[in-house]
Coordinates of C-alpha atoms in Angstrom, one line a residue:
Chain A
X773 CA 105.6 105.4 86.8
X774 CA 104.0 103.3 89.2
X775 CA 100.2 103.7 90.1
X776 CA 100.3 103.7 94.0
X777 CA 96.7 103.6 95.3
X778 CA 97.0 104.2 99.3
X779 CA 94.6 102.3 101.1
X780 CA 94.2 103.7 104.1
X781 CA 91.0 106.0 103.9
X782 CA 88.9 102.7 104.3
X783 CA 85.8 102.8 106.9
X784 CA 85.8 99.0 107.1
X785 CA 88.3 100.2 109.4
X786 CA 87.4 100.4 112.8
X787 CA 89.6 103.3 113.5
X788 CA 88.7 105.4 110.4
X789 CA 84.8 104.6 110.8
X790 CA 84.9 106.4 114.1
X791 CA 87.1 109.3 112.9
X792 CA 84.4 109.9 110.1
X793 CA 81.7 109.3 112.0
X794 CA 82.6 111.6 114.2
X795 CA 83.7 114.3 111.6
X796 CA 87.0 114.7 112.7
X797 CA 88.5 116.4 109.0
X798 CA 92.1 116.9 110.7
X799 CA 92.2 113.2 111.3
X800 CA 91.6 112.6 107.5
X801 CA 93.6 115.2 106.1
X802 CA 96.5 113.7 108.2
X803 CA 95.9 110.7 106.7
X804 CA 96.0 112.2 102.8
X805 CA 98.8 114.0 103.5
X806 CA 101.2 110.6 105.1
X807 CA 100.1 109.1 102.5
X808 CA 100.4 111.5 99.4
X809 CA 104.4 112.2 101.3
X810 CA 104.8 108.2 101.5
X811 CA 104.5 108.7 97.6
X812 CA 100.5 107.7 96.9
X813 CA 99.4 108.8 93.4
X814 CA 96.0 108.2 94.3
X815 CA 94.0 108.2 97.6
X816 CA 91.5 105.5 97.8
X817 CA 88.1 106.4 99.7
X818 CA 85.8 103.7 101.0
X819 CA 83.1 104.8 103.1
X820 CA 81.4 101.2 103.7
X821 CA 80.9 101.5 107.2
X822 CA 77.5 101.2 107.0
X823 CA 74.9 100.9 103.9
X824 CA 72.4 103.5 105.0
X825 CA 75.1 106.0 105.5
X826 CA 77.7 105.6 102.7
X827 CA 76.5 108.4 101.0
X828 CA 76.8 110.8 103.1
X829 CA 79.6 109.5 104.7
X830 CA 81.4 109.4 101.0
X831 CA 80.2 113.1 100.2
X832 CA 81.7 114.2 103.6
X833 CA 84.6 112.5 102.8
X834 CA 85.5 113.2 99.4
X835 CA 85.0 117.0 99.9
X836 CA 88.0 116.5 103.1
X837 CA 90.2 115.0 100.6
X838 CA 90.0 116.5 97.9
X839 CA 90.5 119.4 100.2
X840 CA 93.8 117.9 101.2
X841 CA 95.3 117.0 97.9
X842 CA 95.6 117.8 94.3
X843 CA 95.7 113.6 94.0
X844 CA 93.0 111.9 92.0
X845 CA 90.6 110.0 93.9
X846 CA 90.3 106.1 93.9
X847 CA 86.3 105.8 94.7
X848 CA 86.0 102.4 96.3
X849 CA 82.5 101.1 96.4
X850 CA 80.3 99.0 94.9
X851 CA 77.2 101.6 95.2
X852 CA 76.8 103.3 92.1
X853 CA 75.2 106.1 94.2
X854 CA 77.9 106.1 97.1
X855 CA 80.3 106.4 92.9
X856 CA 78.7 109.2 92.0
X857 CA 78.3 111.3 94.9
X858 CA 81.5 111.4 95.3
X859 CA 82.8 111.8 91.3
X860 CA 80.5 114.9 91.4
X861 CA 82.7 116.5 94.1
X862 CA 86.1 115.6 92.8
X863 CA 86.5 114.1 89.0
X864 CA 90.3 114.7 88.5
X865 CA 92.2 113.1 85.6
X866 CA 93.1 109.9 86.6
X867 CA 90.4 109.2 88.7
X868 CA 89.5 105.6 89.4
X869 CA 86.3 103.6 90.1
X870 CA 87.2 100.8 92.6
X871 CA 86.0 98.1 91.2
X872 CA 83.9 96.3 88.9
X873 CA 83.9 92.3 88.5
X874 CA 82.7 90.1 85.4
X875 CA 79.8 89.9 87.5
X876 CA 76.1 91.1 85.2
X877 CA 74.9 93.3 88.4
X878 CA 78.1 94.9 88.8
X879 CA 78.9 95.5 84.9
X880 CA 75.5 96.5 84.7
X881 CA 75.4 99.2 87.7
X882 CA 78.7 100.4 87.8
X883 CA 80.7 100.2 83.9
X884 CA 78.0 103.1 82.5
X885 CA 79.6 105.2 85.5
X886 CA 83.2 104.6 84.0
X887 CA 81.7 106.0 80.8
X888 CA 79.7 108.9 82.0
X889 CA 82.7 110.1 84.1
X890 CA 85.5 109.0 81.5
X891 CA 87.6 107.4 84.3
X892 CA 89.6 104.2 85.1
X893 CA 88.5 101.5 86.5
X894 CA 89.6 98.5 88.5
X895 CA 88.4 95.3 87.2
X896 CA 88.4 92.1 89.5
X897 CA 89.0 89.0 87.8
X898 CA 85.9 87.2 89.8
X899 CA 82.2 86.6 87.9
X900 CA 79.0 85.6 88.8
X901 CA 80.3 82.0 89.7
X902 CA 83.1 83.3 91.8
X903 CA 86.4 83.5 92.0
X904 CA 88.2 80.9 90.2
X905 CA 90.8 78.8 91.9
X906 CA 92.7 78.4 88.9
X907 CA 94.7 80.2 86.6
X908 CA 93.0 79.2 83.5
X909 CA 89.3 80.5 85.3
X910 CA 91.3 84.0 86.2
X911 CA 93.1 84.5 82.3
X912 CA 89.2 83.4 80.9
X913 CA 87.3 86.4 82.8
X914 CA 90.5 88.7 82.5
X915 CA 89.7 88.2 78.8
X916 CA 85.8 88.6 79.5
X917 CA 86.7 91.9 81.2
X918 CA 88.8 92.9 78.1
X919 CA 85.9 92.4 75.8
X920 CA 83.2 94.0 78.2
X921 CA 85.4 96.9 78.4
X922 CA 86.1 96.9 74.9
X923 CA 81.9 96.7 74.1
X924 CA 81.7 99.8 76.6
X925 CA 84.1 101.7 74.7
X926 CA 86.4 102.1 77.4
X927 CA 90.0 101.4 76.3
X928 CA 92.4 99.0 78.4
X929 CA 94.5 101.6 79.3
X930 CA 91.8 103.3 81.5
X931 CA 91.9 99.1 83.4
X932 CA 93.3 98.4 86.2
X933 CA 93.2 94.2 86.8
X934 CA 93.1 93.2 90.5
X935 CA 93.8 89.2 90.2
X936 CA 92.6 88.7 93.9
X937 CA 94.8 86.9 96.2
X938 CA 93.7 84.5 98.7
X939 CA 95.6 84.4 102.2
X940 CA 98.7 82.0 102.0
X941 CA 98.5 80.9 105.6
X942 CA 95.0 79.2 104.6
X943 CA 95.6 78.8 100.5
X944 CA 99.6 77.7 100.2
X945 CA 100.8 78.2 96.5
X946 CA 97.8 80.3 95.8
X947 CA 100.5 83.3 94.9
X948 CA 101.9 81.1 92.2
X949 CA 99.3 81.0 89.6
X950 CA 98.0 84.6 91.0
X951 CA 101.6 85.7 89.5
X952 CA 101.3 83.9 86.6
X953 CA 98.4 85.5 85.8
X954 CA 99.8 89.0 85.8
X955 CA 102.4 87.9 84.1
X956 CA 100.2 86.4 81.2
X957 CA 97.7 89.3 81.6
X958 CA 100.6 91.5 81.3
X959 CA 102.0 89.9 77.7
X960 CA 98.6 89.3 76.4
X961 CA 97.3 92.9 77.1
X962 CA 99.8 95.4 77.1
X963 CA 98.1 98.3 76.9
X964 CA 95.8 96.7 80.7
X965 CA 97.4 98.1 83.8
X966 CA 97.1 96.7 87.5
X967 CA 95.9 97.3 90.8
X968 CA 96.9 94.4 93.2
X969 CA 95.6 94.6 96.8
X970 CA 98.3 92.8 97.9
X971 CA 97.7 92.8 101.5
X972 CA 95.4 89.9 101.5
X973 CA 98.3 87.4 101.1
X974 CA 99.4 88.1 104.7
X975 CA 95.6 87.5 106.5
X976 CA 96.3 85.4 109.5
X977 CA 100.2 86.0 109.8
X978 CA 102.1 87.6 112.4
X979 CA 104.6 90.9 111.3
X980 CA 102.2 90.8 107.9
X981 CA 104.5 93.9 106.5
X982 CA 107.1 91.2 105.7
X983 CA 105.2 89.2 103.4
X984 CA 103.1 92.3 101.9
X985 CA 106.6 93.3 100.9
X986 CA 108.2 90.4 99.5
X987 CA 105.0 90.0 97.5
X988 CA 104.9 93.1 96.2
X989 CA 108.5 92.4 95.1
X990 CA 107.3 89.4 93.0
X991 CA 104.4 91.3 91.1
X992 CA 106.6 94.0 90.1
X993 CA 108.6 91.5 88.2
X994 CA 105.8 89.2 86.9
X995 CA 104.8 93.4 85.4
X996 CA 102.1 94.5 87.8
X997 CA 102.4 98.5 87.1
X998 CA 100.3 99.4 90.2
X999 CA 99.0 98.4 93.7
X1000 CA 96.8 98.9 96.5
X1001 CA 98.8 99.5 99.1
X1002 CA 99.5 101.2 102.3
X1003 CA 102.5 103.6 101.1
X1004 CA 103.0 104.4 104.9
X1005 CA 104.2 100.5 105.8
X1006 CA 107.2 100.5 106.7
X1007 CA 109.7 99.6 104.0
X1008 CA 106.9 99.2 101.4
X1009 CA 108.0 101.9 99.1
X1010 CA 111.5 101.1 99.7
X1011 CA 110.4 97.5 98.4
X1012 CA 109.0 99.5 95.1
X1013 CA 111.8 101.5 94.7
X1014 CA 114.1 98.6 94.8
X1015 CA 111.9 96.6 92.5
X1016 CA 111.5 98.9 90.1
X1017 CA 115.6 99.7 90.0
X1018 CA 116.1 96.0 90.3
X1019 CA 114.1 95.3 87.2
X1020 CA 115.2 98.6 85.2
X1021 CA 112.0 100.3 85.4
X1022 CA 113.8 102.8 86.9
X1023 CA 116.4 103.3 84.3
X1024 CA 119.7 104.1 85.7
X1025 CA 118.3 103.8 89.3
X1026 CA 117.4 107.7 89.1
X1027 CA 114.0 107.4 91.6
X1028 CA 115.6 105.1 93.3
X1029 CA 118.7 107.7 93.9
X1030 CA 116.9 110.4 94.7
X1031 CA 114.5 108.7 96.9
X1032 CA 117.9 107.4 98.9
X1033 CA 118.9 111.1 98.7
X1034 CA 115.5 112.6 100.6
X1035 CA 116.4 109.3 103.0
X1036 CA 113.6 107.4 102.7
X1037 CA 115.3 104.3 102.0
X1038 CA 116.6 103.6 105.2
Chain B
X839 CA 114.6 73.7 101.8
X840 CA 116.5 76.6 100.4
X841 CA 119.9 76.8 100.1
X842 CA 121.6 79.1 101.5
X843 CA 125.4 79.7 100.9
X844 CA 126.9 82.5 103.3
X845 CA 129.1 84.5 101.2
X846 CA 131.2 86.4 104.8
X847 CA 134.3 84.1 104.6
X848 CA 135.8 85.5 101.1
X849 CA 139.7 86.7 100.8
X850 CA 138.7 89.1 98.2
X851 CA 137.4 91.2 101.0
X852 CA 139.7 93.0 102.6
X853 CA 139.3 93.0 106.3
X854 CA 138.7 89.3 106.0
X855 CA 142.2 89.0 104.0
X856 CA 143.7 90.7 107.4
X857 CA 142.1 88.1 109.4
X858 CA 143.1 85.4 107.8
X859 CA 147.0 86.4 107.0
X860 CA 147.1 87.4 110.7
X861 CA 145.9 83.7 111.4
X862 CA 143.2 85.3 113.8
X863 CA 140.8 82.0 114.4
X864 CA 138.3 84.1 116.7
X865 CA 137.3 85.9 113.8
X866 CA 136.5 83.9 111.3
X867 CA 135.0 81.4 114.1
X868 CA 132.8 84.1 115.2
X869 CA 132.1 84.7 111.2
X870 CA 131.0 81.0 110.5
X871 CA 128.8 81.0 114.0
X872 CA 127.0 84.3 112.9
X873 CA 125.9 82.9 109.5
X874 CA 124.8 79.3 111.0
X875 CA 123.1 80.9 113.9
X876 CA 121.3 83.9 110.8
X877 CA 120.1 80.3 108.6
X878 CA 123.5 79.1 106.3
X879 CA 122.9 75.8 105.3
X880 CA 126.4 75.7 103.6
X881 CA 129.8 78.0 104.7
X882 CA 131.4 79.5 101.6
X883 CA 135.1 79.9 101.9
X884 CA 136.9 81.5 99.3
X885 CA 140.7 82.1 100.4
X886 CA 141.4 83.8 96.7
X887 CA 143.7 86.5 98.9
X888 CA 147.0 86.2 97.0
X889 CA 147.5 83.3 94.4
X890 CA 150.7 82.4 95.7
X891 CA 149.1 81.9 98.8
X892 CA 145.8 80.4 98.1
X893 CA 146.3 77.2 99.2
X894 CA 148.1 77.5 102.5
X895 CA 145.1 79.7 103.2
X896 CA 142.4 77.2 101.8
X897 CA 144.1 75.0 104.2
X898 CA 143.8 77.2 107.5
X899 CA 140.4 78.4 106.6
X900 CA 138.8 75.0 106.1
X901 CA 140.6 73.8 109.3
X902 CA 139.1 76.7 111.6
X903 CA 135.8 76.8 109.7
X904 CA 134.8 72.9 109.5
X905 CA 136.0 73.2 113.5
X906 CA 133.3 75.7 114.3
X907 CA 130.7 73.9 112.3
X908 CA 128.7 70.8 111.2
X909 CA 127.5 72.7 108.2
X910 CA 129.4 71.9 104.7
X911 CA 131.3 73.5 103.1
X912 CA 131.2 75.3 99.5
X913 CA 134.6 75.5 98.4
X914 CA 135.2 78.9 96.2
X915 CA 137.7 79.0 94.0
X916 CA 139.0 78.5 90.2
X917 CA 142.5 76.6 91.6
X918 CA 142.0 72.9 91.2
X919 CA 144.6 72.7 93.9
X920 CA 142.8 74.6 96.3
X921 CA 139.9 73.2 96.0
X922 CA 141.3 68.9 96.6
X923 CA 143.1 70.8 99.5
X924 CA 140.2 72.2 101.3
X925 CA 138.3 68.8 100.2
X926 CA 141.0 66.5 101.5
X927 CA 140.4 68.6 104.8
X928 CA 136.8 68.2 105.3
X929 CA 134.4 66.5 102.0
X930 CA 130.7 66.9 104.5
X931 CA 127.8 65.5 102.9
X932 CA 126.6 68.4 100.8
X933 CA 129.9 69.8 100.1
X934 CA 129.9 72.2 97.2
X935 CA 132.5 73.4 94.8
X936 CA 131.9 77.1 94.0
X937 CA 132.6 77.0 90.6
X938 CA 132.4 75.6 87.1
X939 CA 131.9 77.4 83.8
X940 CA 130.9 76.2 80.6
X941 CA 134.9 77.2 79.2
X942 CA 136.9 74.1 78.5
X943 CA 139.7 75.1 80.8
X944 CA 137.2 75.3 83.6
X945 CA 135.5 72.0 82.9
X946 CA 138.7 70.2 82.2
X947 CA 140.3 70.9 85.2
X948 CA 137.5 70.9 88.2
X949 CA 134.5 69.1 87.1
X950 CA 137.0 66.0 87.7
X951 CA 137.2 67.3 91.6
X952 CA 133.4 67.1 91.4
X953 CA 133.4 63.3 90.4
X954 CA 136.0 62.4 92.6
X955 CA 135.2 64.1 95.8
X956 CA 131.4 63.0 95.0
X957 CA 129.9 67.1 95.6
X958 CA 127.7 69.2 94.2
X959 CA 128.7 72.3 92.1
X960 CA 127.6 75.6 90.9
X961 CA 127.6 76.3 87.1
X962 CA 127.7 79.4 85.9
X963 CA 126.4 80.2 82.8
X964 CA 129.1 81.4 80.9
X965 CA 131.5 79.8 78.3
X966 CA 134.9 80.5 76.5
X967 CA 132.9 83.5 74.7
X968 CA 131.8 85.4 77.6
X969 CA 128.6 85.9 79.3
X970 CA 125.9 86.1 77.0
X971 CA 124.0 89.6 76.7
X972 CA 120.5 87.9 76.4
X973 CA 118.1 85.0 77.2
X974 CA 118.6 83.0 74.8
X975 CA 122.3 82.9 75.4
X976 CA 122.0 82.2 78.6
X977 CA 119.7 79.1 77.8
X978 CA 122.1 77.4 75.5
X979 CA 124.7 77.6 78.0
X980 CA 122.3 75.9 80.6
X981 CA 121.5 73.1 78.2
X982 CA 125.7 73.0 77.3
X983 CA 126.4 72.6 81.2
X984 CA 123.6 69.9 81.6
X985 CA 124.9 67.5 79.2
X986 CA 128.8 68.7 80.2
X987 CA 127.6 67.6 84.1
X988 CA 125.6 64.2 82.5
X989 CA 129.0 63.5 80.0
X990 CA 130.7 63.3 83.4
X991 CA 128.3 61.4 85.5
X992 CA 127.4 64.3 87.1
X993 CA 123.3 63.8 87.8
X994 CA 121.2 67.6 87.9
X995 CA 120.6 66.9 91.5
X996 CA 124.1 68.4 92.0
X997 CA 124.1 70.9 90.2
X998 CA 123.3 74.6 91.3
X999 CA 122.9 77.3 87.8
X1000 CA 124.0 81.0 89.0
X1001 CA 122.6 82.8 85.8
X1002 CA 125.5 85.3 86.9
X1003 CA 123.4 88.9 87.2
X1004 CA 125.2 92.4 86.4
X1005 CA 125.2 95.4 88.6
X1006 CA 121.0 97.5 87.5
X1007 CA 123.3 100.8 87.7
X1008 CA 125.1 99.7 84.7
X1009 CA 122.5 97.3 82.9
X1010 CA 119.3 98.6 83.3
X1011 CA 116.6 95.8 82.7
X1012 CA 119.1 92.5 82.7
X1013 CA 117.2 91.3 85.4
X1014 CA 114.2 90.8 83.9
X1015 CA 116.2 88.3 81.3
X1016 CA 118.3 86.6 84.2
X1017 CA 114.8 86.2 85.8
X1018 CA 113.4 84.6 82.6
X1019 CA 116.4 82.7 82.6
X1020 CA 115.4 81.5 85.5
X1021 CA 111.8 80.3 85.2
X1022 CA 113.1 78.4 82.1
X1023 CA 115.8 76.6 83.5
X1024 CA 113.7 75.6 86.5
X1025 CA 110.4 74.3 83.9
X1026 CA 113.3 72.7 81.5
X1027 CA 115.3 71.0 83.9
X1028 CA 113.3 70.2 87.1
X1029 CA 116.0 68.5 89.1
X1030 CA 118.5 71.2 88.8
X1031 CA 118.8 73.1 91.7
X1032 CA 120.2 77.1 91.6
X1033 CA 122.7 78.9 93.6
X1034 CA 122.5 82.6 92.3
X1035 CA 124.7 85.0 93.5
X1036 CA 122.6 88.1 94.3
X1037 CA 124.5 91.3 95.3
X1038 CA 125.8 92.3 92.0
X1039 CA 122.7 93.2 91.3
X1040 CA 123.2 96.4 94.0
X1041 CA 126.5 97.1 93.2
X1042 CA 127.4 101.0 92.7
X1043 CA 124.1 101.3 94.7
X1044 CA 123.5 102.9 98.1
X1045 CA 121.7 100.9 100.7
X1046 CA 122.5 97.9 98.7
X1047 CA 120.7 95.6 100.9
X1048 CA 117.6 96.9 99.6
X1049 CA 117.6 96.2 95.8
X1050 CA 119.5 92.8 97.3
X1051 CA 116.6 92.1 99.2
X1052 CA 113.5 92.4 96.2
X1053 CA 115.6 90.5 93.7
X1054 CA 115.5 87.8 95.8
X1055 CA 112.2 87.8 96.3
X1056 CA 111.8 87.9 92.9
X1057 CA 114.3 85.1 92.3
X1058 CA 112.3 82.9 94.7
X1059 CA 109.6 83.5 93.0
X1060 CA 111.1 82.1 89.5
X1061 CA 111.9 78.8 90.9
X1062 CA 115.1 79.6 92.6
X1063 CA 115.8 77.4 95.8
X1064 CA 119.2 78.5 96.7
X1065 CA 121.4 81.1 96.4
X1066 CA 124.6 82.5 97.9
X1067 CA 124.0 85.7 100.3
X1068 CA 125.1 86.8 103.6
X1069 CA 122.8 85.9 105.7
X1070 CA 123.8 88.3 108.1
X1071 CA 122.4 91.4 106.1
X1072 CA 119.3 93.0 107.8
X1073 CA 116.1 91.9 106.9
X1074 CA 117.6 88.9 104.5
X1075 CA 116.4 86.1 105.9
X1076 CA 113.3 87.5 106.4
X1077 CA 112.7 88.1 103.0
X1078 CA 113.5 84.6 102.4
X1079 CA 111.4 83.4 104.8
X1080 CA 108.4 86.0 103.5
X1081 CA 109.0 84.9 100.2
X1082 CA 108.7 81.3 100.8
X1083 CA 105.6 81.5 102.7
X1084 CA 103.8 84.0 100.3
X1085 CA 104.5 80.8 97.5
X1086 CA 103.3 78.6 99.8
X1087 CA 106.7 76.5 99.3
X1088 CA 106.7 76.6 103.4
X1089 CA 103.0 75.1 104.0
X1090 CA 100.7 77.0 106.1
X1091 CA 103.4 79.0 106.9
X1092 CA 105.2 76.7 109.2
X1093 CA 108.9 77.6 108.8
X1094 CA 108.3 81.4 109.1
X1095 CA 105.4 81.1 112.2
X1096 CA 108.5 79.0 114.1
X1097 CA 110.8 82.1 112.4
X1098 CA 108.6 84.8 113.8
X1099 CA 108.2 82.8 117.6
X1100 CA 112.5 83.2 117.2
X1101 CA 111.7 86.6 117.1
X1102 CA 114.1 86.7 113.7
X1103 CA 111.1 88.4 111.7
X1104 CA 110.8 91.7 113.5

């Protein structure tokens, strides 16, 4: 099982901001339902169009999705009111707060939610000086994030590591230690999950679905278990699928043959 | 660079076998142009049709092929004497000979055509027990081929590993050690350059060219800088391209910006 986060509810969007803003629910129950048929396992809702009305954008929001779909909600802000207006609507099993860093602030404001609501949680390997440009910085806070976690009581199964990826048209070989760092995170921590937002690596670069694609080939096998991802891109789930049979995650190739059956890998 | 080795031109196929034993030049001129013009940087010919007629059709294939291109040639085949034909024919810089093994037989009887003719070669990793089942295996054959090459004057420079994959339908998971496999050889032996044969991995598969195309993104992303495809196949050489950029082995992106302006990335 692959954790399949669908990005596309996201009002840093110009598009979706105006939907919202204008209330239009059959626009965002279209987009639950392309996504939850591209094969999304959670719908991701960011309602950051603008700080004074995130909260009422995300209450509008959440009560249209959850409308839409029996999906657990991915609650992307880093508000912790914007958090818990909308885990009041809609606190399905497997819901996910999107994110938290190593950063004091953001542990501070936003872990105690993780507890109160009993949810996962996706944890950005950046802290209070940054991001690190190395893989040693990354594998030092993924460790920190282990142990604030742990001090929180809230098990690594419930954690979702994003190891942010910087664009490769202006950070060439970035993706290199980026996957080694899953890969280490992954045989380190076995129980920790992942939640890549992969797009990222394609940020300046023409046809971007290409690169998005092949990268999300490469942290499949370095053992990334999840993604942020636009499941509607086209071939991206056929990418997955592929992956995943490739690698024999998907023993015997059994998704993968009866996703070819329904025809969506062609 | 990346090395790629166009598989189209192999007797074992069966409409090419036609072509060839009905001597039709158009064809396999037409075959050579469409893999130079999709990104070969090397022609494989394998004229394994019939034994008994191997190297009267080595000879005719190498003719017609080394007329329609510059590009060299990577000879295919286990016949000594089809392989010094073809070489007598047309040895380009670059020329290849497609394949040793770590069995004596093997090594006995070709690597000589390697030292005399002055090519490269790809070693697979196998050896008078068989393929090995597991990593480790696999590794001991490497190191066993790098000091038969060295033994022979052979320097790593010309030599290309195919950690030979089987089919995922059949054994579930033995990508993840051929990928391993992989890594290590590339970190152990930096010099050595790879030539993995992909498409087993899909066989028994629908829509092969999927699964085709994720493994080698994930085989790029091990440390793999060649490997023998057809570069024909939709999307291929685009997830070559995608891959390379994402690792930032093609610097800000040049190759696939120039790629994309060829309109070969839509």
């Amino acid at each position: 099982m692959f954790t399949v986060i669908a990005e596309r509810i996201n009002m840093t969007r110009k598009r979706i901001k105006k939907e919202v803003w204008d209330r239009n629910e059959g626009f965002v129950v279209e987009e639950v339902k392309k996504q939850e048929a591209a094969g999304a396992t959670h719908i991701d809702v960011n309602a950051g169009g603008d700080p004074s009305k995130e909260v009422d954008d995300m209450k509008w929001l959440v009560e249209v999705v959850s409308g839409a779909t029996e999906l657990p909600i991915s609650f992307d802000s880093a508000k912790p009111e914007a958090l818990r207006t909308g885990l009041e609507i809609c606190n399905r099993e497997g819901s996910i707060i999107n994110s938290i860093t190593a950063e004091k602030d953001r542990v501070d404001s936003i872990l105690p939610l993780v507890v109160e609501y009993n949810t996962s949680v996706v944890a950005l390997t950046m802290d209070d000086s940054g991001m690190p440009e190395d893989l040693e910085g990354r594998l030092k806070i993924t460790d920190d994030l282990v142990k604030i976690a742990a001090d929180a009581g809230v098990g690594l199964g419930r954690v979702h590591f994003d190891h942010l990826i910087r664009p490769a048209s202006t950070n060439p070989g970035q993706a290199v230690f980026i996957i080694e760092a899953i890969r280490r995170t992954h045989e380190k921590h076995a129980d920790a999950h992942f939640a890549m937002g992969l797009s990222n690596i394609s940020f300046g670069i023409p046809t971007r679905n290409n690169l998005n694609k092949a990268f999300l080939a490469m942290l499949v096998a370095a053992g990334a278990d999840g993604a942020i991802i636009d499941p509607t891109e086209e071939g991206m789930m056929a990418t997955l699928c592929s992956a995943r049979a490739a690698l024999g995650l998907d023993e015997y190739c059994m998704e993968y043959l009866s996703a070819h059956r329904e025809g969506k890998l062609d």
